[in-house]
Amino acid sequence: VWDLYSNHVVPSWIIQNNTLYPLNKRPAPISHVWVDEKDRVDVLTPINGKEWPVPIPKDVDLNLIQIEMLNLGVEYTWLDVLCLRQKEEGGLREDLCMQEWRLDVPTVGCVYKYKQVVIYLNGLGQLLQLKDGDLDSNQNWFRRAWTFQEVGDERIIAGDTPDGLMHAQPIDGGNYRTALLTRFHEELHSVERGTAHIFAALADMQKRMSTNPVDKVTGLAFPLQPYTIPAYHESETLEDAWTALVNAMDPYMRAHFLLVYPGVGLRCKKWRPTWDQVMMEPLPKDGHHIDKDVQHDDKTDEDWFDGPCIEKGDVRGLSMITLTTRNTDCPDFKYDDPSRDFRCQMSPDGSKITVSQCW
């Protein structure tokens, strides 16, 4: 973490052993979007002991960021370029960087979880500004894969001015003086709502961009609540990274793929979608909590579901005419065992029938 009082990067255990630092007061991490490479410069700084060159925007001074954070009342923070070893092309410690990234990069989401986050929407240390095209840029904070898990519980938008974007007031019904400003605040509001559900999280990631494609999978680690976090490998294929994440997910999260996702997996696991499917195809809306599990055995790579099974039945009323004209109706369902009742529910778009047992 970055100790802003001493202006040095220190081990995080120093906070835990500091009797003067309240246990309920956590470091406030910094989230920022990286500016284009042509607008960045690598600097050696005593803040991180000159361990590696720190990439920052050309017109930014880390000491000014320190002052701004102190003015916000922050004592400790976490900043990726200072606290996470950065690549140094041709550097002597490049192998060490790869080793550290395997474990450190997937756990970055933990730094921001349940925290108050300071966000630089226009780039580290940059003033908060907005012009036409910014919200559609691939470099926009709202469109980057890594920032998806960096929203925290509370947010401070840094770089604002007294007459800036954050001080603008709506003029009617939530609309602002320009359509661009209205859209900006809608984006902020969508971040505040969060994405606690699996399909909402995946749909959000569909529109985001990353320098390395596998970063989009890694950026979903904390939102999808895995039991364990797969190691990070830059050269890993997207499908292998996705498979590792699904296998590590909480069993009740996996159940959404089996019971809610309307399609069939295009690879060997038919019960769940592939990475291409969840990134390229429309996704269903999250419904109520599913109290079911899909278990996984890492040793055998087998998955199983323990629940009611309909071995024999007759479903009628699934013709194309029915699906297009009677979307709100349930098809007739006849089950051979009269001692059990089942309820049929059709999805709003008519693409899937869910049959559930009534107890």
Short mmCIF file of C-alpha atoms in Angstrom, two decimals:
data_model
loop_
_atom_site.label_atom_id
_atom_site.label_comp_id
_atom_site.label_asym_id
_atom_site.label_seq_id
_atom_site.Cartn_x
_atom_site.Cartn_y
_atom_site.Cartn_z
CA VAL A 1 0.00 0.00 0.00
CA TRP A 2 1.04 3.61 -0.49
CA ASP A 3 1.61 5.34 2.86
CA LEU A 4 0.69 8.89 1.97
CA TYR A 5 2.19 10.39 5.13
CA SER A 6 5.67 9.00 4.51
CA ASN A 7 5.15 8.97 0.72
CA HIS A 8 6.49 5.43 0.39
CA VAL A 9 5.07 2.05 -0.60
CA VAL A 10 4.99 -0.19 2.48
CA PRO A 11 3.80 -3.76 3.20
CA SER A 12 0.09 -3.95 3.99
CA TRP A 13 0.74 -5.72 7.30
CA ILE A 14 2.02 -2.40 8.65
CA ILE A 15 -1.59 -1.20 8.77
CA GLN A 16 -2.70 -4.28 10.69
CA ASN A 17 0.07 -3.81 13.27
CA ASN A 18 -0.50 -0.05 13.63
CA THR A 19 -2.37 0.41 16.92
CA LEU A 20 -3.07 4.04 15.98
CA TYR A 21 -4.86 3.00 12.76
CA PRO A 22 -8.50 1.90 13.34
CA LEU A 23 -9.19 -1.66 12.26
CA ASN A 24 -12.46 -0.60 10.62
CA LYS A 25 -10.68 2.02 8.49
CA ARG A 26 -9.37 0.43 5.33
CA PRO A 27 -7.09 1.92 2.66
CA ALA A 28 -8.95 3.82 -0.05
CA PRO A 29 -7.66 2.39 -3.36
CA ILE A 30 -7.35 4.43 -6.55
CA SER A 31 -9.09 3.35 -9.75
CA HIS A 32 -8.11 4.99 -13.02
CA VAL A 33 -8.20 4.43 -16.73
CA TRP A 34 -4.86 4.12 -18.50
CA VAL A 35 -4.28 6.81 -21.11
CA ASP A 36 -2.90 6.00 -24.57
CA GLU A 37 0.68 4.81 -24.61
CA LYS A 38 1.76 7.89 -26.57
CA ASP A 39 0.48 10.04 -23.69
CA ARG A 40 2.34 8.09 -20.99
CA VAL A 41 5.85 8.24 -19.62
CA ASP A 42 7.77 5.83 -17.40
CA VAL A 43 9.29 7.47 -14.33
CA LEU A 44 11.57 6.16 -11.60
CA THR A 45 10.39 7.34 -8.22
CA PRO A 46 11.59 6.86 -4.63
CA ILE A 47 7.96 6.24 -3.65
CA ASN A 48 8.33 2.58 -4.69
CA GLY A 49 12.06 2.50 -4.05
CA LYS A 50 12.71 2.74 -7.81
CA GLU A 51 11.87 -0.98 -8.02
CA TRP A 52 10.37 -0.51 -11.49
CA PRO A 53 9.51 2.40 -13.84
CA VAL A 54 6.05 3.75 -13.06
CA PRO A 55 3.85 4.49 -16.12
CA ILE A 56 1.85 7.70 -15.62
CA PRO A 57 0.37 10.39 -17.90
CA LYS A 58 3.03 12.81 -19.14
CA ASP A 59 1.57 15.84 -17.39
CA VAL A 60 1.02 14.14 -14.01
CA ASP A 61 3.09 14.45 -10.82
CA LEU A 62 2.71 11.67 -8.26
CA ASN A 63 3.39 14.16 -5.49
CA LEU A 64 0.31 16.15 -6.53
CA ILE A 65 -1.77 12.98 -6.38
CA GLN A 66 -0.40 12.42 -2.89
CA ILE A 67 -1.54 15.90 -1.85
CA GLU A 68 -5.01 15.41 -3.39
CA MET A 69 -5.46 12.11 -1.55
CA LEU A 70 -4.36 13.65 1.75
CA ASN A 71 -6.84 16.48 1.22
CA LEU A 72 -9.54 13.81 0.88
CA GLY A 73 -8.57 12.51 4.32
CA VAL A 74 -6.88 9.34 3.02
CA GLU A 75 -3.84 7.99 4.88
CA TYR A 76 -3.22 4.75 2.97
CA THR A 77 -4.11 3.92 -0.62
CA TRP A 78 -3.40 1.31 -3.26
CA LEU A 79 -2.34 2.35 -6.76
CA ASP A 80 -1.60 -0.37 -9.29
CA VAL A 81 1.36 1.31 -11.00
CA LEU A 82 3.08 1.83 -7.63
CA CYS A 83 2.02 -1.23 -5.66
CA LEU A 84 1.87 -3.89 -8.38
CA ARG A 85 5.11 -4.64 -10.22
CA GLN A 86 4.91 -3.28 -13.77
CA LYS A 87 6.42 -4.73 -16.88
CA GLU A 88 9.77 -3.36 -17.91
CA GLU A 89 10.58 -4.36 -21.46
CA GLY A 90 13.98 -5.98 -21.44
CA GLY A 91 14.26 -5.39 -17.69
CA LEU A 92 16.23 -7.68 -15.41
CA ARG A 93 13.17 -8.53 -13.27
CA GLU A 94 10.75 -9.44 -16.06
CA ASP A 95 10.62 -13.07 -14.88
CA LEU A 96 9.76 -11.90 -11.36
CA CYS A 97 6.96 -9.78 -12.78
CA MET A 98 5.38 -12.82 -14.47
CA GLN A 99 5.59 -14.85 -11.26
CA GLU A 100 4.00 -12.11 -9.16
CA TRP A 101 1.25 -11.46 -11.70
CA ARG A 102 0.10 -15.10 -11.59
CA LEU A 103 -1.14 -14.56 -8.03
CA ASP A 104 -1.42 -10.79 -7.66
CA VAL A 105 -3.42 -9.87 -10.77
CA PRO A 106 -6.42 -12.19 -10.08
CA THR A 107 -6.69 -10.89 -6.50
CA VAL A 108 -6.73 -7.18 -7.40
CA GLY A 109 -10.51 -7.22 -7.00
CA CYS A 110 -10.05 -7.88 -3.28
CA VAL A 111 -8.32 -4.51 -2.93
CA TYR A 112 -11.51 -2.74 -4.04
CA LYS A 113 -14.13 -4.96 -2.45
CA TYR A 114 -16.13 -3.27 0.33
CA LYS A 115 -13.93 -0.17 0.07
CA GLN A 116 -14.29 3.52 -0.58
CA VAL A 117 -12.67 4.00 -3.99
CA VAL A 118 -11.15 7.19 -5.43
CA ILE A 119 -11.77 7.22 -9.19
CA TYR A 120 -9.97 9.19 -11.90
CA LEU A 121 -12.32 8.81 -14.86
CA ASN A 122 -10.07 10.64 -17.35
CA GLY A 123 -6.78 9.03 -16.36
CA LEU A 124 -4.54 9.06 -13.30
CA GLY A 125 -4.27 12.59 -11.88
CA GLN A 126 -6.29 14.08 -14.73
CA LEU A 127 -9.01 16.71 -14.41
CA LEU A 128 -12.55 15.46 -14.84
CA GLN A 129 -13.65 16.57 -18.31
CA LEU A 130 -16.15 15.41 -20.89
CA LYS A 131 -16.32 15.97 -24.61
CA ASP A 132 -18.15 14.38 -27.53
CA GLY A 133 -16.97 10.83 -28.18
CA ASP A 134 -15.45 10.26 -24.73
CA LEU A 135 -18.16 7.90 -23.53
CA ASP A 136 -17.82 5.79 -26.69
CA SER A 137 -14.03 5.60 -26.57
CA ASN A 138 -12.44 2.21 -25.86
CA GLN A 139 -10.26 4.03 -23.30
CA ASN A 140 -13.26 5.25 -21.34
CA TRP A 141 -13.31 4.17 -17.67
CA PHE A 142 -16.83 2.79 -18.03
CA ARG A 143 -15.70 0.52 -20.88
CA ARG A 144 -12.52 -1.02 -19.48
CA ALA A 145 -12.55 -4.64 -18.29
CA TRP A 146 -10.39 -4.08 -15.21
CA THR A 147 -12.48 -1.23 -13.82
CA PHE A 148 -15.53 -3.50 -13.65
CA GLN A 149 -14.38 -4.86 -10.29
CA GLU A 150 -13.04 -1.51 -9.02
CA VAL A 151 -16.29 0.23 -8.07
CA GLY A 152 -16.18 -0.55 -4.33
CA ASP A 153 -19.04 0.28 -1.98
CA GLU A 154 -18.55 4.05 -2.05
CA ARG A 155 -16.97 6.24 -4.71
CA ILE A 156 -15.17 9.58 -4.75
CA ILE A 157 -14.78 11.03 -8.25
CA ALA A 158 -11.41 12.79 -8.24
CA GLY A 159 -10.27 15.65 -10.45
CA ASP A 160 -13.56 17.55 -10.25
CA THR A 161 -13.78 21.35 -9.96
CA PRO A 162 -16.37 23.55 -8.20
CA ASP A 163 -18.18 24.09 -11.51
CA GLY A 164 -17.38 20.61 -12.84
CA LEU A 165 -19.42 17.60 -13.93
CA MET A 166 -20.12 16.27 -10.45
CA HIS A 167 -21.65 19.58 -9.38
CA ALA A 168 -24.08 19.76 -12.30
CA GLN A 169 -27.75 19.67 -11.31
CA PRO A 170 -30.58 18.01 -13.26
CA ILE A 171 -33.06 20.41 -14.82
CA ASP A 172 -36.09 18.12 -15.18
CA GLY A 173 -36.86 14.47 -14.55
CA GLY A 174 -33.21 13.49 -14.18
CA ASN A 175 -32.15 15.18 -17.42
CA TYR A 176 -29.22 17.60 -17.51
CA ARG A 177 -28.53 20.60 -19.72
CA THR A 178 -27.05 18.43 -22.50
CA ALA A 179 -27.68 14.89 -23.69
CA LEU A 180 -23.99 14.10 -23.17
CA LEU A 181 -24.09 15.20 -19.53
CA THR A 182 -27.28 13.22 -18.98
CA ARG A 183 -25.66 10.11 -20.39
CA PHE A 184 -22.59 10.65 -18.19
CA HIS A 185 -24.69 10.68 -15.03
CA GLU A 186 -26.64 7.64 -16.23
CA GLU A 187 -23.34 5.79 -16.53
CA LEU A 188 -22.41 6.83 -13.00
CA HIS A 189 -25.80 5.67 -11.75
CA SER A 190 -25.37 2.28 -13.40
CA VAL A 191 -22.10 1.82 -11.50
CA GLU A 192 -23.83 2.67 -8.21
CA ARG A 193 -26.49 0.04 -8.85
CA GLY A 194 -23.79 -2.59 -9.18
CA THR A 195 -24.01 -5.97 -10.89
CA ALA A 196 -24.62 -8.52 -8.17
CA HIS A 197 -26.20 -11.10 -10.51
CA ILE A 198 -24.35 -13.41 -12.83
CA PHE A 199 -26.01 -12.54 -16.15
CA ALA A 200 -25.99 -8.80 -15.39
CA ALA A 201 -22.25 -9.05 -14.72
CA LEU A 202 -21.62 -10.95 -17.95
CA ALA A 203 -23.77 -8.53 -19.97
CA ASP A 204 -21.80 -5.62 -18.55
CA MET A 205 -18.51 -7.26 -19.49
CA GLN A 206 -19.75 -7.78 -23.07
CA LYS A 207 -19.39 -4.06 -23.79
CA ARG A 208 -15.99 -3.65 -22.14
CA MET A 209 -12.54 -3.71 -23.68
CA SER A 210 -9.13 -4.97 -22.58
CA THR A 211 -5.59 -4.82 -23.92
CA ASN A 212 -5.16 -8.53 -23.33
CA PRO A 213 -8.33 -10.52 -24.16
CA VAL A 214 -7.93 -12.87 -21.18
CA ASP A 215 -8.17 -9.86 -18.84
CA LYS A 216 -11.94 -9.84 -19.37
CA VAL A 217 -12.20 -13.31 -17.84
CA THR A 218 -9.92 -12.41 -14.94
CA GLY A 219 -11.88 -9.19 -14.34
CA LEU A 220 -14.97 -11.30 -13.59
CA ALA A 221 -13.32 -13.29 -10.80
CA PHE A 222 -14.67 -11.35 -7.84
CA PRO A 223 -18.09 -10.44 -9.33
CA LEU A 224 -18.80 -14.14 -10.04
CA GLN A 225 -17.85 -15.20 -6.49
CA PRO A 226 -15.49 -18.16 -7.00
CA TYR A 227 -14.46 -20.37 -4.09
CA THR A 228 -10.88 -20.09 -5.32
CA ILE A 229 -9.34 -17.70 -7.84
CA PRO A 230 -7.57 -19.24 -10.87
CA ALA A 231 -4.00 -18.10 -11.49
CA TYR A 232 -3.41 -15.47 -14.17
CA HIS A 233 -1.66 -16.49 -17.39
CA GLU A 234 -1.41 -13.82 -20.09
CA SER A 235 -1.03 -16.39 -22.87
CA GLU A 236 -3.92 -18.60 -21.73
CA THR A 237 -6.74 -19.16 -24.20
CA LEU A 238 -10.04 -17.48 -23.44
CA GLU A 239 -11.92 -20.77 -23.23
CA ASP A 240 -9.35 -22.31 -20.86
CA ALA A 241 -9.48 -19.25 -18.61
CA TRP A 242 -13.30 -19.29 -18.66
CA THR A 243 -13.42 -23.01 -17.87
CA ALA A 244 -11.08 -22.52 -14.91
CA LEU A 245 -13.28 -19.71 -13.60
CA VAL A 246 -16.55 -21.65 -13.99
CA ASN A 247 -15.01 -24.67 -12.25
CA ALA A 248 -14.03 -22.43 -9.32
CA MET A 249 -17.38 -20.63 -9.07
CA ASP A 250 -19.80 -21.10 -6.21
CA PRO A 251 -22.04 -24.10 -7.10
CA TYR A 252 -25.22 -22.01 -6.85
CA MET A 253 -23.79 -19.57 -9.42
CA ARG A 254 -23.11 -22.47 -11.79
CA ALA A 255 -26.73 -23.56 -11.38
CA HIS A 256 -27.82 -20.42 -13.25
CA PHE A 257 -26.13 -21.76 -16.38
CA LEU A 258 -27.97 -25.06 -16.11
CA LEU A 259 -31.40 -23.78 -15.08
CA VAL A 260 -31.65 -20.26 -16.52
CA TYR A 261 -29.37 -19.99 -19.56
CA PRO A 262 -31.61 -20.82 -22.56
CA GLY A 263 -28.98 -22.27 -24.89
CA VAL A 264 -26.81 -25.36 -25.14
CA GLY A 265 -23.05 -25.23 -24.66
CA LEU A 266 -21.14 -25.45 -27.92
CA ARG A 267 -18.25 -27.47 -26.48
CA CYS A 268 -18.01 -30.68 -24.48
CA LYS A 269 -19.97 -29.24 -21.52
CA LYS A 270 -23.47 -28.93 -22.94
CA TRP A 271 -25.02 -27.71 -19.68
CA ARG A 272 -23.17 -24.39 -19.70
CA PRO A 273 -22.25 -21.76 -22.31
CA THR A 274 -18.77 -21.22 -23.70
CA TRP A 275 -16.92 -17.92 -23.35
CA ASP A 276 -17.85 -16.93 -26.91
CA GLN A 277 -21.50 -17.56 -26.12
CA VAL A 278 -21.61 -15.40 -22.98
CA MET A 279 -19.74 -12.59 -24.75
CA MET A 280 -21.44 -12.69 -28.15
CA GLU A 281 -25.03 -13.80 -27.55
CA PRO A 282 -27.96 -12.11 -25.76
CA LEU A 283 -28.19 -13.20 -22.13
CA PRO A 284 -31.30 -13.84 -20.02
CA LYS A 285 -32.29 -11.53 -17.21
CA ASP A 286 -31.48 -12.60 -13.67
CA GLY A 287 -34.50 -13.79 -11.76
CA HIS A 288 -35.03 -14.84 -8.21
CA HIS A 289 -32.36 -16.57 -6.16
CA ILE A 290 -31.91 -20.20 -7.22
CA ASP A 291 -31.52 -22.53 -4.26
CA LYS A 292 -29.85 -25.25 -6.32
CA ASP A 293 -26.24 -26.26 -6.92
CA VAL A 294 -24.16 -27.67 -9.76
CA GLN A 295 -21.19 -29.39 -8.16
CA HIS A 296 -17.79 -29.94 -9.79
CA ASP A 297 -15.00 -32.44 -9.14
CA ASP A 298 -11.59 -31.00 -10.04
CA LYS A 299 -9.96 -34.44 -10.09
CA THR A 300 -12.33 -36.05 -12.57
CA ASP A 301 -13.64 -32.85 -14.24
CA GLU A 302 -17.17 -34.12 -13.68
CA ASP A 303 -20.20 -31.94 -12.91
CA TRP A 304 -23.44 -33.06 -11.31
CA PHE A 305 -26.81 -31.71 -10.28
CA ASP A 306 -28.98 -33.18 -7.52
CA GLY A 307 -32.64 -32.34 -8.05
CA PRO A 308 -36.02 -33.60 -9.31
CA CYS A 309 -35.85 -35.51 -12.57
CA ILE A 310 -38.74 -36.01 -15.00
CA GLU A 311 -38.07 -39.38 -16.60
CA LYS A 312 -41.17 -39.52 -18.78
CA GLY A 313 -43.76 -36.99 -19.82
CA ASP A 314 -45.64 -35.42 -22.70
CA VAL A 315 -45.29 -31.70 -23.47
CA ARG A 316 -47.85 -30.29 -25.89
CA GLY A 317 -48.34 -26.81 -27.27
CA LEU A 318 -44.81 -25.92 -28.34
CA SER A 319 -45.51 -25.19 -32.00
CA MET A 320 -44.06 -22.02 -33.54
CA ILE A 321 -47.61 -20.57 -33.64
CA THR A 322 -47.92 -21.12 -29.88
CA LEU A 323 -44.58 -19.46 -29.16
CA THR A 324 -45.38 -16.37 -31.20
CA THR A 325 -49.01 -15.88 -30.23
CA ARG A 326 -49.32 -17.26 -26.72
CA ASN A 327 -46.11 -16.15 -24.99
CA THR A 328 -47.93 -15.71 -21.68
CA ASP A 329 -49.60 -19.14 -21.77
CA CYS A 330 -48.19 -22.34 -20.38
CA PRO A 331 -48.14 -25.45 -22.59
CA ASP A 332 -50.00 -28.54 -21.48
CA PHE A 333 -47.81 -30.95 -19.55
CA LYS A 334 -48.75 -34.50 -18.66
CA TYR A 335 -46.65 -36.44 -16.15
CA ASP A 336 -47.09 -40.17 -15.62
CA ASP A 337 -47.03 -40.00 -11.80
CA PRO A 338 -50.29 -38.39 -10.58
CA SER A 339 -48.87 -38.05 -7.05
CA ARG A 340 -46.69 -35.13 -8.14
CA ASP A 341 -47.67 -31.78 -9.62
CA PHE A 342 -45.46 -29.72 -11.88
CA ARG A 343 -45.69 -26.08 -12.92
CA CYS A 344 -44.68 -24.86 -16.36
CA GLN A 345 -43.35 -21.35 -16.95
CA MET A 346 -42.45 -19.85 -20.31
CA SER A 347 -39.72 -17.22 -20.61
CA PRO A 348 -40.92 -13.76 -21.77
CA ASP A 349 -39.43 -14.22 -25.22
CA GLY A 350 -40.96 -17.67 -25.59
CA SER A 351 -37.58 -19.34 -26.07
CA LYS A 352 -37.59 -21.62 -23.03
CA ILE A 353 -39.98 -23.64 -20.89
CA THR A 354 -39.08 -24.19 -17.24
CA VAL A 355 -40.79 -27.10 -15.50
CA SER A 356 -40.65 -27.02 -11.71
CA GLN A 357 -42.07 -29.38 -9.10
CA CYS A 358 -44.75 -28.02 -6.76
CA TRP A 359 -44.34 -29.18 -3.20
#
